[in-house]
XYZ file of C-alpha atoms in Angstrom:
626
model
C -26.691 -23.857 -17.555
C -24.293 -20.994 -16.655
C -24.780 -17.788 -18.573
C -22.854 -17.184 -21.780
C -19.395 -15.787 -21.125
C -18.494 -12.322 -22.182
C -17.989 -11.435 -25.798
C -14.548 -12.048 -27.346
C -14.096 -8.369 -27.870
C -14.182 -7.686 -24.081
C -10.897 -6.468 -22.855
C -10.322 -9.170 -20.245
C -11.760 -12.084 -22.290
C -9.134 -14.563 -23.384
C -11.440 -17.072 -25.004
C -15.199 -17.743 -25.245
C -15.169 -19.426 -21.818
C -12.101 -17.739 -20.242
C -11.939 -14.395 -18.455
C -8.680 -13.023 -17.117
C -8.313 -11.056 -13.878
C -5.058 -9.150 -14.085
C -3.736 -8.418 -10.607
C -0.656 -7.100 -8.844
C 0.821 -9.730 -6.613
C 1.005 -8.869 -2.945
C -1.793 -6.286 -2.983
C -4.674 -6.475 -0.494
C -6.896 -4.409 -2.806
C -6.333 -6.908 -5.625
C -6.918 -9.801 -3.230
C -10.355 -8.336 -2.361
C -11.082 -7.903 -6.094
C -10.167 -11.546 -6.800
C -12.456 -12.784 -3.979
C -15.351 -10.570 -5.129
C -14.933 -11.699 -8.705
C -15.211 -15.350 -7.782
C -18.228 -14.777 -5.558
C -20.044 -12.510 -8.028
C -19.997 -14.810 -11.061
C -20.713 -18.543 -11.508
C -17.266 -19.724 -12.454
C -16.706 -23.465 -12.371
C -12.947 -23.384 -12.608
C -10.136 -21.236 -11.261
C -6.842 -21.213 -13.198
C -3.787 -19.894 -11.325
C -0.260 -19.182 -12.618
C 1.537 -21.864 -10.564
C 2.963 -25.211 -11.715
C 1.039 -28.433 -10.893
C 3.902 -29.577 -8.586
C 2.876 -26.824 -6.142
C -0.778 -27.803 -5.954
C -0.856 -30.218 -2.980
C 1.494 -28.222 -0.790
C -0.031 -24.820 -1.596
C -3.588 -26.005 -0.946
C -2.546 -27.666 2.289
C -0.859 -24.343 3.304
C -3.926 -22.354 2.299
C -6.037 -24.636 4.417
C -3.763 -23.696 7.387
C -4.453 -19.978 6.978
C -4.490 -17.478 8.668
C -1.130 -18.841 9.835
C 1.359 -17.731 7.195
C 3.730 -20.212 5.608
C 5.823 -20.590 2.516
C 6.000 -23.429 -0.049
C 9.541 -23.998 -1.371
C 10.856 -25.705 -4.429
C 14.555 -26.244 -4.706
C 16.227 -25.102 -7.896
C 17.713 -27.797 -10.083
C 21.479 -28.058 -10.043
C 23.124 -25.359 -12.106
C 24.521 -21.855 -11.695
C 22.251 -20.981 -8.849
C 21.705 -22.968 -5.665
C 18.540 -21.519 -4.157
C 14.786 -21.890 -3.960
C 11.657 -20.608 -5.624
C 8.752 -20.109 -3.240
C 5.042 -19.336 -2.990
C 4.171 -16.992 -0.065
C 0.881 -18.255 1.375
C -0.292 -14.814 2.358
C -3.961 -13.728 2.900
C -3.211 -10.554 0.883
C -1.840 -12.433 -2.119
C -4.602 -12.270 -4.783
C -3.694 -15.755 -6.117
C -3.801 -17.250 -2.616
C -7.095 -15.340 -1.864
C -8.631 -16.755 -5.029
C -7.482 -20.323 -4.169
C -8.854 -19.900 -0.652
C -12.225 -18.643 -1.949
C -12.420 -21.431 -4.594
C -11.696 -24.080 -1.940
C -14.485 -22.686 0.237
C -16.964 -22.526 -2.667
C -16.014 -25.987 -4.035
C -14.765 -24.496 -7.322
C -12.277 -26.600 -9.312
C -8.698 -25.351 -9.287
C -6.166 -25.741 -12.112
C -2.477 -24.969 -11.788
C -1.501 -24.042 -15.324
C 2.037 -22.649 -15.211
C 5.078 -24.371 -16.740
C 7.203 -26.619 -14.611
C 10.676 -25.106 -14.642
C 13.868 -26.053 -12.782
C 14.792 -22.403 -12.390
C 12.164 -19.624 -12.285
C 12.925 -16.060 -13.360
C 10.694 -13.700 -11.421
C 10.078 -10.182 -12.667
C 9.081 -7.438 -10.312
C 8.001 -4.077 -11.560
C 6.795 -0.569 -10.658
C 3.003 -0.495 -10.970
C 0.362 2.124 -10.269
C -1.171 2.036 -6.806
C -3.888 -0.661 -6.835
C -5.958 1.586 -4.484
C -7.231 3.040 -7.772
C -9.436 -0.054 -8.129
C -11.778 1.554 -5.559
C -12.814 4.005 -8.341
C -11.622 2.393 -11.541
C -12.831 -0.919 -13.029
C -10.272 -3.637 -13.550
C -10.661 -3.293 -17.302
C -9.701 0.373 -17.214
C -6.868 -0.158 -14.735
C -5.298 -2.973 -16.834
C -5.793 -1.136 -20.117
C -4.061 2.002 -18.733
C -1.006 -0.040 -17.794
C -0.854 -2.000 -21.082
C 1.114 0.558 -23.130
C 3.905 0.559 -20.555
C 4.441 -3.253 -20.508
C 7.464 -4.331 -22.512
C 7.005 -7.461 -24.588
C 8.912 -10.573 -23.435
C 11.880 -12.002 -25.298
C 10.413 -14.462 -27.880
C 13.182 -16.944 -27.000
C 13.089 -16.340 -23.278
C 11.562 -18.264 -20.386
C 8.654 -15.802 -19.988
C 7.474 -16.383 -23.600
C 7.653 -20.161 -23.028
C 5.479 -19.781 -19.857
C 2.900 -17.710 -21.730
C 2.643 -20.218 -24.588
C 2.342 -23.109 -22.083
C -0.392 -21.398 -19.997
C -2.342 -20.488 -23.169
C -2.391 -24.117 -24.227
C -3.376 -25.287 -20.759
C -6.260 -22.798 -20.772
C -7.400 -24.125 -24.155
C -7.466 -27.669 -22.679
C -9.529 -26.460 -19.703
C -12.192 -25.077 -22.111
C -12.994 -28.655 -23.145
C -14.010 -29.566 -19.508
C -15.398 -26.346 -18.073
C -17.953 -23.740 -19.097
C -16.706 -20.650 -17.243
C -13.024 -20.145 -16.243
C -11.443 -17.381 -14.282
C -7.693 -16.967 -14.928
C -6.057 -14.951 -12.113
C -2.618 -13.802 -13.335
C -0.107 -11.030 -13.021
C -0.881 -7.828 -14.907
C 2.473 -8.313 -16.756
C 1.474 -11.758 -18.042
C -2.155 -11.133 -19.050
C -1.686 -9.513 -22.504
C 0.981 -12.034 -23.620
C -1.000 -15.090 -22.530
C -4.009 -13.670 -24.387
C -1.828 -13.081 -27.453
C -0.441 -16.614 -27.315
C -4.001 -17.966 -27.000
C -5.274 -15.899 -29.967
C -2.427 -16.930 -32.288
C -2.463 -20.521 -31.069
C 1.215 -20.533 -30.074
C 2.762 -23.982 -29.919
C 3.355 -25.311 -26.398
C 7.053 -25.694 -25.599
C 8.630 -28.937 -24.572
C 8.876 -29.006 -20.762
C 12.238 -29.635 -19.093
C 12.378 -32.835 -17.102
C 13.407 -32.544 -13.506
C 12.313 -33.929 -10.155
C 10.639 -31.148 -8.070
C 11.780 -31.095 -4.433
C 8.999 -29.496 -2.445
C 8.916 -28.315 1.155
C 6.570 -26.250 3.323
C 7.865 -24.087 6.205
C 6.336 -21.806 8.722
C 7.896 -18.350 8.817
C 9.523 -16.611 11.780
C 7.003 -13.880 12.694
C 9.845 -11.361 13.129
C 10.737 -11.668 9.420
C 7.184 -11.544 7.937
C 7.769 -7.997 6.726
C 10.198 -9.419 4.094
C 7.670 -11.997 2.875
C 4.266 -10.315 2.786
C 3.099 -7.916 0.125
C 1.267 -5.704 2.632
C 2.557 -4.710 6.045
C 2.058 -7.564 8.587
C -0.253 -5.391 10.734
C -2.406 -4.428 7.696
C -2.501 -8.067 6.638
C -3.804 -8.916 10.110
C -6.587 -6.363 9.629
C -7.613 -7.939 6.344
C -7.749 -11.291 8.077
C -9.698 -9.867 11.001
C -12.277 -8.495 8.521
C -12.665 -11.938 6.938
C -13.012 -13.750 10.284
C -15.382 -11.210 11.922
C -17.283 -10.300 8.707
C -16.495 -6.638 9.069
C -15.906 -4.323 6.132
C -12.409 -4.636 4.687
C -12.716 -2.841 1.382
C -10.938 0.301 2.532
C -8.258 -1.077 4.829
C -5.430 0.223 2.715
C -6.259 3.665 4.109
C -8.304 3.010 7.272
C -5.787 0.319 8.284
C -3.035 2.931 8.339
C -5.079 5.061 10.733
C -5.768 2.085 12.991
C -2.080 1.150 12.935
C -1.068 4.611 14.068
C -3.608 4.553 16.919
C -2.296 1.153 17.919
C 1.270 2.568 17.906
C 0.123 5.371 20.208
C -1.373 2.845 22.616
C 1.840 0.885 22.505
C 3.793 4.050 23.314
C 1.349 4.857 26.097
C 2.243 1.665 27.909
C 6.013 2.132 27.537
C 6.369 5.902 27.704
C 3.057 7.493 28.821
C 4.522 10.998 29.157
C 5.638 10.855 25.503
C 2.274 9.533 24.378
C 0.541 12.554 25.931
C 2.155 14.725 23.218
C 0.368 12.803 20.481
C -2.808 14.905 20.461
C -5.604 14.918 17.855
C -4.122 18.103 16.433
C -0.746 16.396 15.991
C -2.421 13.396 14.355
C -4.112 15.751 11.889
C -0.738 17.310 11.034
C 0.753 13.808 10.696
C -1.896 12.553 8.233
C -1.598 15.686 6.085
C 2.139 15.185 6.004
C 1.729 11.521 5.006
C -0.676 12.483 2.247
C 1.813 14.998 0.878
C 4.674 12.534 0.976
C 2.544 9.955 -0.872
C 1.619 12.453 -3.593
C 5.280 13.411 -4.020
C 6.086 9.723 -4.637
C 3.081 9.456 -6.999
C 1.187 7.029 -4.738
C -2.349 7.017 -3.504
C -1.536 5.136 -0.295
C 1.643 5.478 1.807
C 4.421 2.970 2.175
C 6.207 2.166 5.465
C 9.021 4.634 4.771
C 6.591 7.545 4.384
C 4.736 6.596 7.554
C 7.900 6.257 9.621
C 9.509 9.383 8.262
C 6.326 11.422 8.849
C 6.131 10.100 12.424
C 9.738 11.048 13.089
C 9.392 14.567 11.776
C 6.115 15.383 13.487
C 6.265 13.496 16.809
C 9.848 12.331 17.164
C 11.725 9.052 17.193
C 9.621 7.468 19.870
C 6.450 7.350 17.757
C 8.473 6.374 14.658
C 9.974 3.424 16.514
C 6.616 2.371 17.942
C 5.047 2.629 14.452
C 7.781 0.482 12.945
C 7.350 -2.171 15.629
C 3.590 -2.179 15.309
C 3.792 -2.570 11.518
C 5.748 -5.807 11.944
C 3.121 -7.499 14.112
C 0.804 -10.165 12.722
C -1.725 -11.281 15.371
C -2.835 -14.557 13.712
C 0.486 -16.297 13.491
C -0.682 -19.202 15.682
C -4.317 -19.392 14.427
C -5.541 -22.220 12.200
C -8.896 -22.458 10.369
C -8.934 -26.219 10.741
C -8.289 -26.019 14.470
C -5.123 -28.207 14.332
C -1.541 -27.662 13.391
C -0.204 -29.154 10.135
C 2.566 -31.665 10.512
C 5.278 -29.259 9.271
C 4.440 -26.499 11.837
C 6.529 -28.030 14.584
C 9.695 -27.862 12.485
C 12.102 -24.867 12.824
C 10.883 -21.745 11.121
C 12.216 -20.121 7.982
C 13.880 -16.725 8.520
C 13.095 -14.518 5.541
C 15.318 -11.719 4.337
C 15.710 -9.434 1.327
C 16.074 -11.924 -1.578
C 17.605 -14.513 0.745
C 16.387 -16.705 3.564
C 17.768 -18.952 6.261
C 16.158 -22.312 5.367
C 15.974 -24.818 8.251
C 18.542 -27.680 7.934
C 19.877 -26.048 4.746
C 21.347 -22.694 5.498
C 21.235 -19.328 3.743
C 19.986 -19.513 0.177
C 18.762 -17.199 -2.581
C 14.946 -16.983 -2.815
C 12.816 -16.187 -5.874
C 9.114 -15.627 -5.526
C 6.728 -17.391 -7.888
C 4.325 -14.444 -7.306
C 6.531 -11.364 -7.767
C 4.868 -8.015 -7.091
C 5.948 -4.434 -6.697
C 9.690 -3.866 -6.821
C 11.143 -2.872 -3.412
C 13.308 0.197 -3.011
C 15.264 0.310 0.255
C 15.899 3.700 1.846
C 17.581 4.546 5.141
C 15.848 6.282 7.946
C 17.971 7.071 11.044
C 16.143 6.439 14.299
C 17.633 6.368 17.764
C 16.268 3.418 19.771
C 16.353 3.223 23.539
C 19.672 1.839 24.731
C 19.766 -1.735 26.045
C 19.924 -2.295 29.814
C 23.542 -3.553 29.911
C 24.754 -0.323 28.250
C 22.822 1.788 30.695
C 24.432 -0.021 33.605
C 27.877 0.502 32.193
C 27.278 4.221 31.604
C 25.906 4.583 35.137
C 29.037 3.039 36.639
C 31.237 5.497 34.773
C 29.214 8.571 35.744
C 31.178 11.338 37.478
C 28.864 13.056 40.031
C 31.133 16.129 40.203
C 31.052 17.038 36.480
C 27.594 17.879 35.103
C 26.388 20.463 32.601
C 23.406 21.207 30.363
C 22.785 20.650 26.622
C 23.064 24.004 24.806
C 20.199 23.522 22.224
C 17.768 22.869 25.074
C 19.114 25.876 26.991
C 18.477 28.159 24.027
C 15.003 26.757 23.563
C 13.804 27.197 27.183
C 15.577 30.575 27.581
C 13.682 31.880 24.587
C 10.436 30.580 26.059
C 11.013 32.110 29.480
C 11.623 35.520 27.928
C 8.385 35.175 25.960
C 6.625 34.387 29.220
C 8.182 37.456 30.849
C 6.899 39.556 27.986
C 3.397 38.085 28.434
C 3.500 38.901 32.181
C 4.525 42.496 31.463
C 1.604 42.828 29.061
C -0.714 41.671 31.850
C 0.746 44.376 34.113
C -0.032 46.990 31.544
C -3.559 45.603 30.959
C -4.332 46.108 34.643
C -3.844 49.866 34.206
C -5.957 50.123 31.070
C -8.920 52.567 30.997
C -11.578 53.693 28.571
C -12.382 57.197 27.406
C -14.810 58.781 24.998
C -13.558 59.066 21.419
C -12.508 62.534 20.393
C -9.705 62.775 17.834
C -7.785 59.475 18.104
C -8.604 55.785 18.553
C -5.644 55.599 20.914
C -5.032 51.774 21.546
C -8.142 50.548 19.782
C -11.906 50.553 20.057
C -13.308 49.391 23.432
C -16.176 47.264 22.208
C -17.560 46.480 25.618
C -17.752 50.095 26.783
C -19.146 51.175 23.411
C -21.976 48.686 23.577
C -22.710 49.664 27.143
C -23.264 53.274 26.017
C -24.855 52.419 22.702
C -28.059 54.302 23.630
C -26.017 57.489 23.936
C -24.372 57.112 20.516
C -20.892 57.558 21.958
C -17.798 55.686 20.856
C -15.169 54.615 23.458
C -11.490 53.798 22.945
C -8.858 51.978 25.042
C -5.999 53.823 26.756
C -3.224 51.504 27.871
C -0.430 53.378 29.640
C 3.159 52.018 29.572
C 3.667 49.272 32.142
C 5.643 50.155 35.260
C 8.499 47.965 36.360
C 9.825 44.821 34.815
C 10.064 41.098 35.527
C 13.309 39.349 36.166
C 12.069 36.119 37.825
C 9.913 33.492 36.108
C 8.655 30.367 37.877
C 7.328 27.331 35.945
C 5.305 24.706 37.847
C 4.500 21.833 35.495
C 3.141 19.356 38.018
C 1.066 20.628 40.957
C 1.132 19.189 43.612
C 4.632 17.895 43.037
C 5.451 14.501 44.564
C 8.863 14.734 46.363
C 9.309 10.990 45.848
C 9.130 11.468 42.019
C 11.086 14.764 41.760
C 14.178 13.701 43.717
C 16.731 15.709 41.692
C 17.011 19.306 42.991
C 19.769 21.679 41.957
C 20.745 25.287 41.308
C 22.733 25.914 38.098
C 24.559 29.135 37.277
C 24.804 30.766 33.870
C 27.796 30.047 31.613
C 27.381 33.410 29.781
C 25.386 36.577 29.937
C 22.552 35.269 27.726
C 21.649 32.489 30.153
C 19.554 32.697 33.357
C 20.414 31.435 36.782
C 18.346 28.263 37.050
C 16.960 26.457 40.095
C 14.755 23.398 39.521
C 13.362 20.118 40.821
C 13.172 17.182 38.386
C 12.999 13.385 38.057
C 16.139 11.363 38.751
C 18.302 11.587 35.581
C 20.244 8.481 36.548
C 17.164 6.402 35.989
C 17.180 7.173 32.248
C 20.615 7.160 30.631
C 20.321 7.568 26.887
C 24.008 7.600 26.012
C 27.523 7.556 27.493
C 27.498 10.496 29.886
C 24.028 11.572 28.839
C 21.038 11.364 31.179
C 17.450 12.452 30.562
C 15.109 13.918 33.151
C 11.894 15.919 33.341
C 11.283 19.240 35.105
C 8.636 19.316 37.777
C 9.302 23.008 38.275
C 11.970 25.614 37.410
C 12.969 29.162 38.443
C 14.713 31.463 35.995
C 16.508 34.611 37.132
C 17.539 36.954 34.296
C 19.923 38.786 34.138
C 21.922 36.022 35.739
C 23.373 36.395 39.230
C 25.103 34.401 41.964
C 22.659 33.151 44.611
C 22.870 30.547 47.366
C 21.453 27.159 46.511
C 17.744 27.565 47.257
C 17.540 23.923 48.341
C 20.133 24.554 51.092
C 19.374 28.142 51.951
C 18.324 28.391 55.681
C 16.134 31.370 54.939
C 13.744 29.039 53.018
C 13.882 26.223 55.494
C 10.298 26.744 56.698
C 8.876 26.242 53.221
C 7.804 22.591 53.082
C 6.669 21.856 49.541
C 8.814 21.873 46.416
C 6.589 24.525 44.858
C 6.810 26.870 47.851
C 10.590 26.509 47.971
C 10.849 27.446 44.294
C 8.468 30.411 44.649
C 10.197 31.466 47.846
C 13.535 31.508 46.074
C 12.047 33.702 43.294
C 10.518 36.131 45.814
C 13.760 36.300 47.782
C 16.110 36.941 44.877
C 13.930 38.971 42.496
C 14.945 42.609 42.211
C 11.563 43.580 40.753
C 8.217 43.849 42.483
C 6.467 41.320 40.226
C 7.276 37.626 39.705
C 5.777 35.677 36.799
C 4.224 32.365 37.823
C 3.188 29.789 35.199
C 1.194 26.951 36.731
C -2.017 24.966 36.037
C -4.218 26.718 38.656
C -4.341 30.172 40.160
C -1.952 30.562 43.142
C -3.616 29.619 46.481
C -3.849 32.062 49.389
C -0.746 30.682 51.080
C 1.402 31.547 48.027
C -0.057 35.099 47.887
C 0.600 35.599 51.612
C 4.186 34.441 51.056
C 4.534 36.998 48.265
C 3.204 39.825 50.492
C 5.657 38.965 53.244
C 8.461 39.595 50.760
C 6.837 42.725 49.355
C 6.212 41.063 46.005
C 3.270 40.237 43.791
C 2.678 37.050 41.726
C 1.578 37.548 38.093
C -0.213 34.272 37.181
C -0.270 32.841 33.669
C -2.254 29.645 33.249
C -0.341 26.692 31.941
C -3.101 25.842 29.447
C -2.364 29.132 27.687
C 0.625 27.437 26.054
C 0.717 24.425 23.767
C 0.769 21.125 25.604
C 3.155 19.681 23.006
C 5.528 22.605 23.450
C 5.466 22.294 27.288
C 6.174 18.543 27.108
C 9.100 19.268 24.819
C 10.467 22.027 27.082
C 10.226 20.161 30.352
C 12.288 17.257 29.076
C 15.979 18.047 29.349
C 19.333 16.269 29.415
C 22.171 16.283 31.884
C 25.649 15.825 30.425
C 28.531 14.398 32.370
C 31.067 17.096 31.378
C 31.362 19.685 28.633
C 33.259 17.241 26.387
C 30.063 15.169 26.064
C 28.530 18.065 24.114
C 30.685 17.104 21.089
C 28.729 13.861 20.514
C 25.557 14.354 22.569
C 23.447 15.016 19.370
C 24.136 11.454 18.230
C 22.245 10.015 21.237
C 19.591 12.626 22.115
C 16.301 11.993 20.369
C 14.313 15.024 19.214
C 10.965 15.342 20.846
């Protein structure tokens, strides 16, 4: 015989043979808890809060999992003309309990009241991730004071009285019953059971049932968890891998999948998503979740954090990845159900496009967390037809830069010039024995070298001689002339800008808006203060320089008024570049590219070409921040 059920005084005990499991509909954590509860105790009956008319269709749809479907019941004629539905979702606790009971040959009872029009109640509940540390009894008891009682004459009170009487009937046939119900129904069903509330008279109507598959593009409106996270729960079940912490680990895996997705479409952008950036991203997500009083993030927090830490590209990739459910065409039985070949249902927010019916209002029989919609502005990549139209209207004789990018890279090149001047001063540094002043600081190396003498040495760094007015950036060495086909020399519009010569990718291959093209520097030369110079790509004095890098360095050596030229590149300059500098009476001051942040460099080398100064008035509406 099964063991004696829990004592009547237990929090979740409804009767001597009935134990309730209060859950939040649509929660993967609660679905795992329902599955573990059924497998951990010898229940011989599962009671679920659905009417008996749903039983055949729901169990058939559960048998077709992991392919997601929806069971519809048309509302009776009246004020509304819509449907109530049951989402057959692996992360629905009620569906997970039915699925487990079917696998373990446990009897199922559908105990809810048949009603021609169902009134679903969503709510704002604590994050069910707390069930990792808190027992179900404590979680449910903590919520209990905040649950408003139902209207004694309303439909919810009638449902509670009906389910209490159905549970009492089940006690006559079963020894141990698990009642999986919403956390908002549990105390009132228990109260109706304890006071033996009289069962209401059911309304007579003819249920019109229908099962539909769901368009995979609209699953995000149907499922309680994100479709990608739902797929991870299903993968854990199929591959017998741990799935008890997917509400957090699944978010990390989803972000990595988004990065891989971005790496295929835009590999140069994906390079910016470094482990350091991911660390900043997850700290930001954590803070956003705590601000919203959540333990786990929602999609809005994930996308907003991606936008503000890595730009619109990652935010868009994350949003697209979150909508993917990999098991849409998988069936546990190995064959499609008969209704799978019919047109799919397209789900929306509270409404759906039902095949052969049209758009109708939808009410879930398993309502969960209330949904709050918030806007997040993202700039997607423009469609191909728009790009072709913008390319046809492009004026090749009217091009200019984007001022915010000019200010950013001008500030950086001045910082590089200051770094190069510091290197010039460091070359003249010397050490001397300490007498009365520490001068420019303690020279640790020289002091340790003379430690046996007991002398202290200090640094003496004299003022640097000369200045630097030419800075050369080489981002890609060796540069492929087939890739960097755009070569130009731009002159300053005002005294705070440099004269710029560069080679870059073809901007016409990446139009991001009307009159707005995006390119990427391969190398750039900055001359500051600005001056008029011949176009270095047409200058006959530089004709003998074959490579793009040599032409850019040659232009800097030719037009620099100072003896030193700053060179930022991945490797030290080869002997040919140093000989070129000596022929012009100049010297290259090398700064390694790795000295600067890779994310910063990727942001700086991406720039936009505008087709006229008038485009600046609306360019910000189309340019995505990196």
